[in-house]
PDB file of C-alpha atoms in Angstrom:
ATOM      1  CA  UNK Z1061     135.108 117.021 119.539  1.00 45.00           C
ATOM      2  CA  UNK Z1062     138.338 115.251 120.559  1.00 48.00           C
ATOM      3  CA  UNK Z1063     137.241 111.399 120.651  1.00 54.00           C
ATOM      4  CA  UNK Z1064     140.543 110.797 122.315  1.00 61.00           C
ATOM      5  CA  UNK Z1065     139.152 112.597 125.258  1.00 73.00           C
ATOM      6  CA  UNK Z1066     137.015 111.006 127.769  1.00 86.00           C
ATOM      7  CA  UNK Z1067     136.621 107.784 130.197  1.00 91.00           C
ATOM      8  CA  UNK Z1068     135.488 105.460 127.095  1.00 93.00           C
ATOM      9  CA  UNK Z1069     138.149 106.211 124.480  1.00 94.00           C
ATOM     10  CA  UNK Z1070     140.975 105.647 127.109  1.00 94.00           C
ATOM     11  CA  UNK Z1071     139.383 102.563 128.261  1.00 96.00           C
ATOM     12  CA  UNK Z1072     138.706 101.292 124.857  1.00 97.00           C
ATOM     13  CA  UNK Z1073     141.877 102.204 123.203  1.00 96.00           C
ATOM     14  CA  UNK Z1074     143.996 100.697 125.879  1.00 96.00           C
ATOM     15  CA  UNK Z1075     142.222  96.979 126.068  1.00 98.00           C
ATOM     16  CA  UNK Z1076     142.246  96.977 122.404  1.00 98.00           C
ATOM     17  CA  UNK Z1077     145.457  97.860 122.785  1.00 97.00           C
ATOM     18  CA  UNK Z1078     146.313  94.810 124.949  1.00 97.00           C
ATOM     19  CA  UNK Z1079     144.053  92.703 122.917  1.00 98.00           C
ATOM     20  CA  UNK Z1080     146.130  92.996 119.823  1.00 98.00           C
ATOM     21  CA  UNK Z1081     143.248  94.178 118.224  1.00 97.00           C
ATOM     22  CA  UNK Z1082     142.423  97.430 115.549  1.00 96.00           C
ATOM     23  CA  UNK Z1083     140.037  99.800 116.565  1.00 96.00           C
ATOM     24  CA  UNK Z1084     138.239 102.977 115.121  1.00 94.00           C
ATOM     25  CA  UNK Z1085     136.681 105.207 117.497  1.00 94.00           C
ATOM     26  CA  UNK Z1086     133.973 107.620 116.291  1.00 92.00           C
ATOM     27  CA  UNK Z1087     131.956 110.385 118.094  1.00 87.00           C
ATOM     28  CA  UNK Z1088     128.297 109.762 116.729  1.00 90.00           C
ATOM     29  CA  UNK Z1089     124.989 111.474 117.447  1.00 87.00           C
ATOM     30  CA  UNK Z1090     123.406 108.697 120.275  1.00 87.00           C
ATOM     31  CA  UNK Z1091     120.311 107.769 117.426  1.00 90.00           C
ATOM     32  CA  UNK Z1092     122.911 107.006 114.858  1.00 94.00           C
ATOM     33  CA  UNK Z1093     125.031 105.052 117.669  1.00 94.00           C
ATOM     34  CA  UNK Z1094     122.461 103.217 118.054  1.00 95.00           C
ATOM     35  CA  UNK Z1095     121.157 102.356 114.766  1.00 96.00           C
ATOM     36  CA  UNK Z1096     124.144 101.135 114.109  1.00 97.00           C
ATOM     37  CA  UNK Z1097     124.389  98.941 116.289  1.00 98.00           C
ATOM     38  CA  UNK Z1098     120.861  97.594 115.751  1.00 97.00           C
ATOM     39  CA  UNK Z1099     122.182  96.888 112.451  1.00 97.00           C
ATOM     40  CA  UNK Z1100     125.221  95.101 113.146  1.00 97.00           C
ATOM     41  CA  UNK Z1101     127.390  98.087 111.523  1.00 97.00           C
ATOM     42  CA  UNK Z1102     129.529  98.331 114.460  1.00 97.00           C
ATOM     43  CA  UNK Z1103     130.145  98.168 118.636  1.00 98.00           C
ATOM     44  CA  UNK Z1104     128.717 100.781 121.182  1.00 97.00           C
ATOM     45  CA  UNK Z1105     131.119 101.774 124.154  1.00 96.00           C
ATOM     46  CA  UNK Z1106     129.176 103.251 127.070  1.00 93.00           C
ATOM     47  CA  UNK Z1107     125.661 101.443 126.750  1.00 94.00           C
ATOM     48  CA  UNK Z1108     123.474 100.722 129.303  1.00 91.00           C
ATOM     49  CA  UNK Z1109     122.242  97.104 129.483  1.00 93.00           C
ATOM     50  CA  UNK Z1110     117.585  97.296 129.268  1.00 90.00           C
ATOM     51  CA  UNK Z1111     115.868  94.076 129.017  1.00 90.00           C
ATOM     52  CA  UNK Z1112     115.112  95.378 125.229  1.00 92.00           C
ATOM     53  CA  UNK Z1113     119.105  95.319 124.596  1.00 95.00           C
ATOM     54  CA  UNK Z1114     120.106  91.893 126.544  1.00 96.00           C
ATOM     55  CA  UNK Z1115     117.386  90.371 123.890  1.00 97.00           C
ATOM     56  CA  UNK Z1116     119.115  91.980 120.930  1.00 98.00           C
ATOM     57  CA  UNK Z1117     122.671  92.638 121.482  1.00 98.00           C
ATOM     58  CA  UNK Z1118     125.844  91.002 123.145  1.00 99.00           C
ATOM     59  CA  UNK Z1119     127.129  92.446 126.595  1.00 99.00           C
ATOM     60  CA  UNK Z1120     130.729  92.486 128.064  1.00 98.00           C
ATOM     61  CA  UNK Z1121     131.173  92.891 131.731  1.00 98.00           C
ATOM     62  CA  UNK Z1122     130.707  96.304 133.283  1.00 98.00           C
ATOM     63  CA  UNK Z1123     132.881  99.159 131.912  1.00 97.00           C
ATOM     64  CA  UNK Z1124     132.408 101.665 134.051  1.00 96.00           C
ATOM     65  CA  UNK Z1125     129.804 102.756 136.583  1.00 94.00           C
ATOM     66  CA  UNK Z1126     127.783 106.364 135.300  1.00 91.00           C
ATOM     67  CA  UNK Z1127     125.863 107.913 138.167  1.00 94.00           C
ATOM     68  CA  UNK Z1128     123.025 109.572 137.134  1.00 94.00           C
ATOM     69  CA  UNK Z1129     121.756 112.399 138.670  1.00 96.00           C
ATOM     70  CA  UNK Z1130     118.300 114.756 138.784  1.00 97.00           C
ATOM     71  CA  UNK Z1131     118.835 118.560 138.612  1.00 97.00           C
ATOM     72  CA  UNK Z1132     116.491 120.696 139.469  1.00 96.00           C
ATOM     73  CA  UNK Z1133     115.319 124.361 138.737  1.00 91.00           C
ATOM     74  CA  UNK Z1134     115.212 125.864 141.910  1.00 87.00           C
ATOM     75  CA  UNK Z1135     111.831 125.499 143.819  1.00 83.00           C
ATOM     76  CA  UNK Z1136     110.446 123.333 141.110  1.00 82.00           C
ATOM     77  CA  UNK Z1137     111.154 120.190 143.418  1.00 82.00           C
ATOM     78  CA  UNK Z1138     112.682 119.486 146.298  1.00 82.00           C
ATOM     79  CA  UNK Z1139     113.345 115.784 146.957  1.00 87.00           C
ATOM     80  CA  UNK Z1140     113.773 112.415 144.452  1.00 93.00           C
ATOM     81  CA  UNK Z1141     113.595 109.069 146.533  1.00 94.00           C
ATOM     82  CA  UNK Z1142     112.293 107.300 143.481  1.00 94.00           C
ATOM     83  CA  UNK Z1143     111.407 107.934 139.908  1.00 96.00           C
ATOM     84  CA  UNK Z1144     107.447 108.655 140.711  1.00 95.00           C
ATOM     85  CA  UNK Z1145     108.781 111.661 142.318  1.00 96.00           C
ATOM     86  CA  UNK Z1146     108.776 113.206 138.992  1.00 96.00           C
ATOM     87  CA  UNK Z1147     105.144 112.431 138.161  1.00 96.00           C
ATOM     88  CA  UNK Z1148     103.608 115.088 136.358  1.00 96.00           C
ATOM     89  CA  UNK Z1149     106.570 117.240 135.972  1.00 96.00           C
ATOM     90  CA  UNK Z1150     108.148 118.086 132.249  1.00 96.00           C
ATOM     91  CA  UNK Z1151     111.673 116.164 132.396  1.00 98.00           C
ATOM     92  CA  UNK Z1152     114.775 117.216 130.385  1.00 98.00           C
ATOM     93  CA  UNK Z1153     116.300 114.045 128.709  1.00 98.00           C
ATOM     94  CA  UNK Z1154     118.843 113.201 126.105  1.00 95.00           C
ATOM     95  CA  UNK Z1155     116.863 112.192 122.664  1.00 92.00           C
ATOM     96  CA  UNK Z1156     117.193 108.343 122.107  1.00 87.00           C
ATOM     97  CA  UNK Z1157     119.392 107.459 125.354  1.00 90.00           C
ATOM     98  CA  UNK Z1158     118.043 105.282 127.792  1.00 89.00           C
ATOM     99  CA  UNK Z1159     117.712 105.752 131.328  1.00 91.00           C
ATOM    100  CA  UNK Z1160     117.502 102.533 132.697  1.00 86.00           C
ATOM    101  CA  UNK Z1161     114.084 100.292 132.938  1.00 87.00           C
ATOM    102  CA  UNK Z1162     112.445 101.916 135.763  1.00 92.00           C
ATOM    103  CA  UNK Z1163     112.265 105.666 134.421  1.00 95.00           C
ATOM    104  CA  UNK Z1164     111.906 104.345 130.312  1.00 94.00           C
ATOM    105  CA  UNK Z1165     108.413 102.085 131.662  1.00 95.00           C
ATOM    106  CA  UNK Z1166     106.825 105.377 133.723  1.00 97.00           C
ATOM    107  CA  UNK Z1167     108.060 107.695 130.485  1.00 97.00           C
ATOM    108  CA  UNK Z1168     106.314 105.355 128.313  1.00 96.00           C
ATOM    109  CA  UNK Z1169     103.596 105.182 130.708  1.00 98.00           C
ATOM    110  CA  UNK Z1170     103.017 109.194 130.902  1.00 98.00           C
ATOM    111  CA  UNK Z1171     103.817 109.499 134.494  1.00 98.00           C
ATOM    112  CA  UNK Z1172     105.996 112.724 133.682  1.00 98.00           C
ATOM    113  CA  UNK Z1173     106.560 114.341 130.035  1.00 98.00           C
ATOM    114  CA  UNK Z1174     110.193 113.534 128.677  1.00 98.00           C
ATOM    115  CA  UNK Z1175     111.840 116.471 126.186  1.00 97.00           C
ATOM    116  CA  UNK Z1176     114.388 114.950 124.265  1.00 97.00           C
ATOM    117  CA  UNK Z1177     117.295 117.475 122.971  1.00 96.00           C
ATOM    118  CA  UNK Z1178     120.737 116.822 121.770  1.00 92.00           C
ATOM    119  CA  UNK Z1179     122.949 117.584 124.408  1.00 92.00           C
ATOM    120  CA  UNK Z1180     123.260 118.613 128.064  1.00 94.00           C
ATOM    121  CA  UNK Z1181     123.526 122.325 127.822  1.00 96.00           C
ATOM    122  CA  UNK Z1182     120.448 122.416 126.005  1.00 97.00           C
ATOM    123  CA  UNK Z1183     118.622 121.464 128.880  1.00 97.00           C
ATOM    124  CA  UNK Z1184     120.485 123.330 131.200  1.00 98.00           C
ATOM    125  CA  UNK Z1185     119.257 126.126 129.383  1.00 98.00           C
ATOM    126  CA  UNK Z1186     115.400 125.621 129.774  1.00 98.00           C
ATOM    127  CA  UNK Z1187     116.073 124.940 133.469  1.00 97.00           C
ATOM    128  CA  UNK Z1188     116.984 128.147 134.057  1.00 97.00           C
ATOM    129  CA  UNK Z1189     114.764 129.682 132.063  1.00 96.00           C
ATOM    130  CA  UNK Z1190     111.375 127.798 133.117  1.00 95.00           C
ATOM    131  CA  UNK Z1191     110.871 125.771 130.330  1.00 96.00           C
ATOM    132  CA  UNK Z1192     111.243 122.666 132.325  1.00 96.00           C
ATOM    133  CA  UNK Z1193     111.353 121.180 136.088  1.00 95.00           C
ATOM    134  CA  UNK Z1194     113.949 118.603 135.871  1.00 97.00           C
ATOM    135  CA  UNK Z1195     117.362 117.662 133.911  1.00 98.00           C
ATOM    136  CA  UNK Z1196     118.340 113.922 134.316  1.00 97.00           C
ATOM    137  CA  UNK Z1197     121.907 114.078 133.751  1.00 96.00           C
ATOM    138  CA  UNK Z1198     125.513 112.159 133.763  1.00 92.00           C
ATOM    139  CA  UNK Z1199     126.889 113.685 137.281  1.00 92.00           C
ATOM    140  CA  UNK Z1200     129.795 114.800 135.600  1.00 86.00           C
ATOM    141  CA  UNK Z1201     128.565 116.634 132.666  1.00 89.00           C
ATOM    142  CA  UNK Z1202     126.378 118.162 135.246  1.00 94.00           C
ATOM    143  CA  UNK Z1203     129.085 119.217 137.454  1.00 91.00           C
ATOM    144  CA  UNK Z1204     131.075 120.736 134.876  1.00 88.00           C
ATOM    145  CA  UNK Z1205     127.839 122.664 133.360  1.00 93.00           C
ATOM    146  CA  UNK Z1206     127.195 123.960 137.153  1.00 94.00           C
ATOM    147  CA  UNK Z1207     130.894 125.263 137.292  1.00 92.00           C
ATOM    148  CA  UNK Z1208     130.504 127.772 134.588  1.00 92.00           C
ATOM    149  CA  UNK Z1209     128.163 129.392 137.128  1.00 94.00           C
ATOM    150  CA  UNK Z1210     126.365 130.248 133.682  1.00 96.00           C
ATOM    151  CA  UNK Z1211     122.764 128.127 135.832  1.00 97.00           C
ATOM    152  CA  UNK Z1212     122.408 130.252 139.185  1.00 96.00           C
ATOM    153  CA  UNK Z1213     118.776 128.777 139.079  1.00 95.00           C
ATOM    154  CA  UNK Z1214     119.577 124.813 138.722  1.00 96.00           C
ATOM    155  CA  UNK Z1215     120.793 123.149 141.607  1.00 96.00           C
ATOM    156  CA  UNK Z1216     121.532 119.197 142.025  1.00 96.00           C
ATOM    157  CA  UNK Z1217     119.764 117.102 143.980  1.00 95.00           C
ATOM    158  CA  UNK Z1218     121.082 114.214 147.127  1.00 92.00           C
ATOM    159  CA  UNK Z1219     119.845 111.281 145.567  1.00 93.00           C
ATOM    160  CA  UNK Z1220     121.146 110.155 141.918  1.00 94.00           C
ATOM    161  CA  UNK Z1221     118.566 108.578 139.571  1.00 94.00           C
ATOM    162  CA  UNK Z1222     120.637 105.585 139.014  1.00 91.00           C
ATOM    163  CA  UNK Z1223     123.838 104.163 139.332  1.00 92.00           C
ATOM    164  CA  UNK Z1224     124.072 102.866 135.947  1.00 88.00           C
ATOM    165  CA  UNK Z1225     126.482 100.153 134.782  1.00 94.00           C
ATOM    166  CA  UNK Z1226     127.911 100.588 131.078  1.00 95.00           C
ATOM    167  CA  UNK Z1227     129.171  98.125 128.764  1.00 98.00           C
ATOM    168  CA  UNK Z1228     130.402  97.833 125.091  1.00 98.00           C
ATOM    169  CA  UNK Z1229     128.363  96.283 123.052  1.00 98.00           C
ATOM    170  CA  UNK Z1230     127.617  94.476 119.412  1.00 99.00           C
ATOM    171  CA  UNK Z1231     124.465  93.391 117.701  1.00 98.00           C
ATOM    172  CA  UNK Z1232     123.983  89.729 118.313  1.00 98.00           C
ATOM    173  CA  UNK Z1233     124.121  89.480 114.221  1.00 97.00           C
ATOM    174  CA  UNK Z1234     127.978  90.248 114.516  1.00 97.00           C
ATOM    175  CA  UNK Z1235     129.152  87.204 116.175  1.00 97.00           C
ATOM    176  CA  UNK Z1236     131.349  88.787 118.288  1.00 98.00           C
ATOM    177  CA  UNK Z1237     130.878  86.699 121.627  1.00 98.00           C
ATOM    178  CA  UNK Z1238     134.502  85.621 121.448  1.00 98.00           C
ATOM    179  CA  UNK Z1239     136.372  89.096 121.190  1.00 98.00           C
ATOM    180  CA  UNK Z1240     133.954  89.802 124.480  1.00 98.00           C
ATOM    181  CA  UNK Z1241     135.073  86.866 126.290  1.00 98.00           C
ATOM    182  CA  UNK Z1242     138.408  87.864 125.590  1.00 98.00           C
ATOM    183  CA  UNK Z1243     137.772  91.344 126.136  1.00 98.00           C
ATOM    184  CA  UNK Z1244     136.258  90.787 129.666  1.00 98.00           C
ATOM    185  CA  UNK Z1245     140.023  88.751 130.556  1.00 98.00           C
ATOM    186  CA  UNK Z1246     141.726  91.900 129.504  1.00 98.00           C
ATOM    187  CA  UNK Z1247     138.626  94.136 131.332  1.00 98.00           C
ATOM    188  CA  UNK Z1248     139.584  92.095 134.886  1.00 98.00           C
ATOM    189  CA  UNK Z1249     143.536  92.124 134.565  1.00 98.00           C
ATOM    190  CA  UNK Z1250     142.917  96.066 133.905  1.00 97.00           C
ATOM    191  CA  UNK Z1251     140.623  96.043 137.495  1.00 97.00           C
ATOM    192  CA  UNK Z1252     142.916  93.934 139.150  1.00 97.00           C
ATOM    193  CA  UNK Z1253     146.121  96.083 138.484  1.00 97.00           C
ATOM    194  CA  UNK Z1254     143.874  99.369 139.675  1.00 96.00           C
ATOM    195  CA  UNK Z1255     144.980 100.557 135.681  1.00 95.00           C
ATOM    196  CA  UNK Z1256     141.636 100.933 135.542  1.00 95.00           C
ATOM    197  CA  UNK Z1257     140.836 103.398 138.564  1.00 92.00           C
ATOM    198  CA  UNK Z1258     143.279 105.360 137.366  1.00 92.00           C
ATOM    199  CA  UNK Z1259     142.321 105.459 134.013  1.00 93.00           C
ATOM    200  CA  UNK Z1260     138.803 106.321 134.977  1.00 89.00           C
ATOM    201  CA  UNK Z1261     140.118 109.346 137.239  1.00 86.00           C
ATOM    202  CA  UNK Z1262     141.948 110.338 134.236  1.00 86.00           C
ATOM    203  CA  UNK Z1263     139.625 109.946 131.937  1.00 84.00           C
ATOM    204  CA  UNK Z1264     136.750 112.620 134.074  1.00 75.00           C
ATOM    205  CA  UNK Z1265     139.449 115.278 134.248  1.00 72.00           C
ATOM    206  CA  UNK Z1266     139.308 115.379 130.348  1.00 65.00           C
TER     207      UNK Z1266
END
């Protein structure tokens, strides 16, 4: 894939940019992102902040704002107020992302049975064929997947799952506390000038 595509990249490569600072973007598998980082190897754009991660790992301010969103083979449920709406149903899930605290503690817990697969499609895919009840998805992958019209039987539900904040991150072993700081002056200037709403909107058409 085309890492130059994307809200992250564009955000990331243009407060670098500013920052005067080098930067290698790669497209990793989300495990491997992530055991990187656990390692101190490198940064993770995108991440959402769990009480496991604020222990481990440094935060800069919000990125970006991901909704996400709870699709639904049709008939298999009807409304989602809350995340114990899914009790007992076999959930579609992204293997080794998290979804914020409240659905990771009732996975853990058993209230519903989480499938982990590698991407979005895949899931998509056992929706319509029967193999599972719900997809919890990034609203925009999940539009675009709906827009093939390739799903007649998935449909989106009202209410999203979570508005999720996402942030870059490091390991706490990499000492990089200062390049945050600085990165989160560069991060407000880019809010401030609305260079960053329309880098967002540009980035989702990609």
């Amino acid at each position: 894939p085309d890492i130059t595509r994307g809200v992250y990249p564009l955000l990331l490569r243009t407060l670098f940019s500013r920052l005067g600072e080098p930067l290698r973007l790669e497209c990793l598998p989300w495990p491997r992102v992530m055991s990187g980082l656990e390692r101190g190897e490198h940064g993770a754009g995108g991440l959402y902040a769990t009480t496991e991660r604020l222990a481990r790992h440094d935060f800069s301010q919000v990125l970006h704002v991901e909704t996400v969103r709870v699709y639904a083979r049709r008939g298999a449920l009807r409304l989602f107020d809350r995340v114990d709406d899914l009790r007992g149903l076999r959930v579609g899930v992204l293997r080794g992302w998290s979804y914020g605290d409240a659905f990771d503690t009732a996975a853990r817990a058993g209230v519903f049975q989480t499938e982990p697969v590698a991407a979005d499609v895949q899931n998509f895919g056992k929706l319509e064929r029967g193999f599972l009840d719900v997809a919890v998805v990034i609203e925009q992958a999940g539009e675009a997947l709906l827009a093939g019209g390739e799903y007649p039987s998935v449909r989106v539900l009202p209410n999203p799952l979570t508005e999720n904040p996402t942030y870059l991150a490091f390991n706490k072993s990499a000492s990089q506390r200062a390049l945050l700081a600085r990165f989160d002056e560069q991060l407000e200037k880019l809010r401030r000038s609305g260079e960053h709403a329309r880098l967002v909107s540009l980035g989702l058409k990609d």
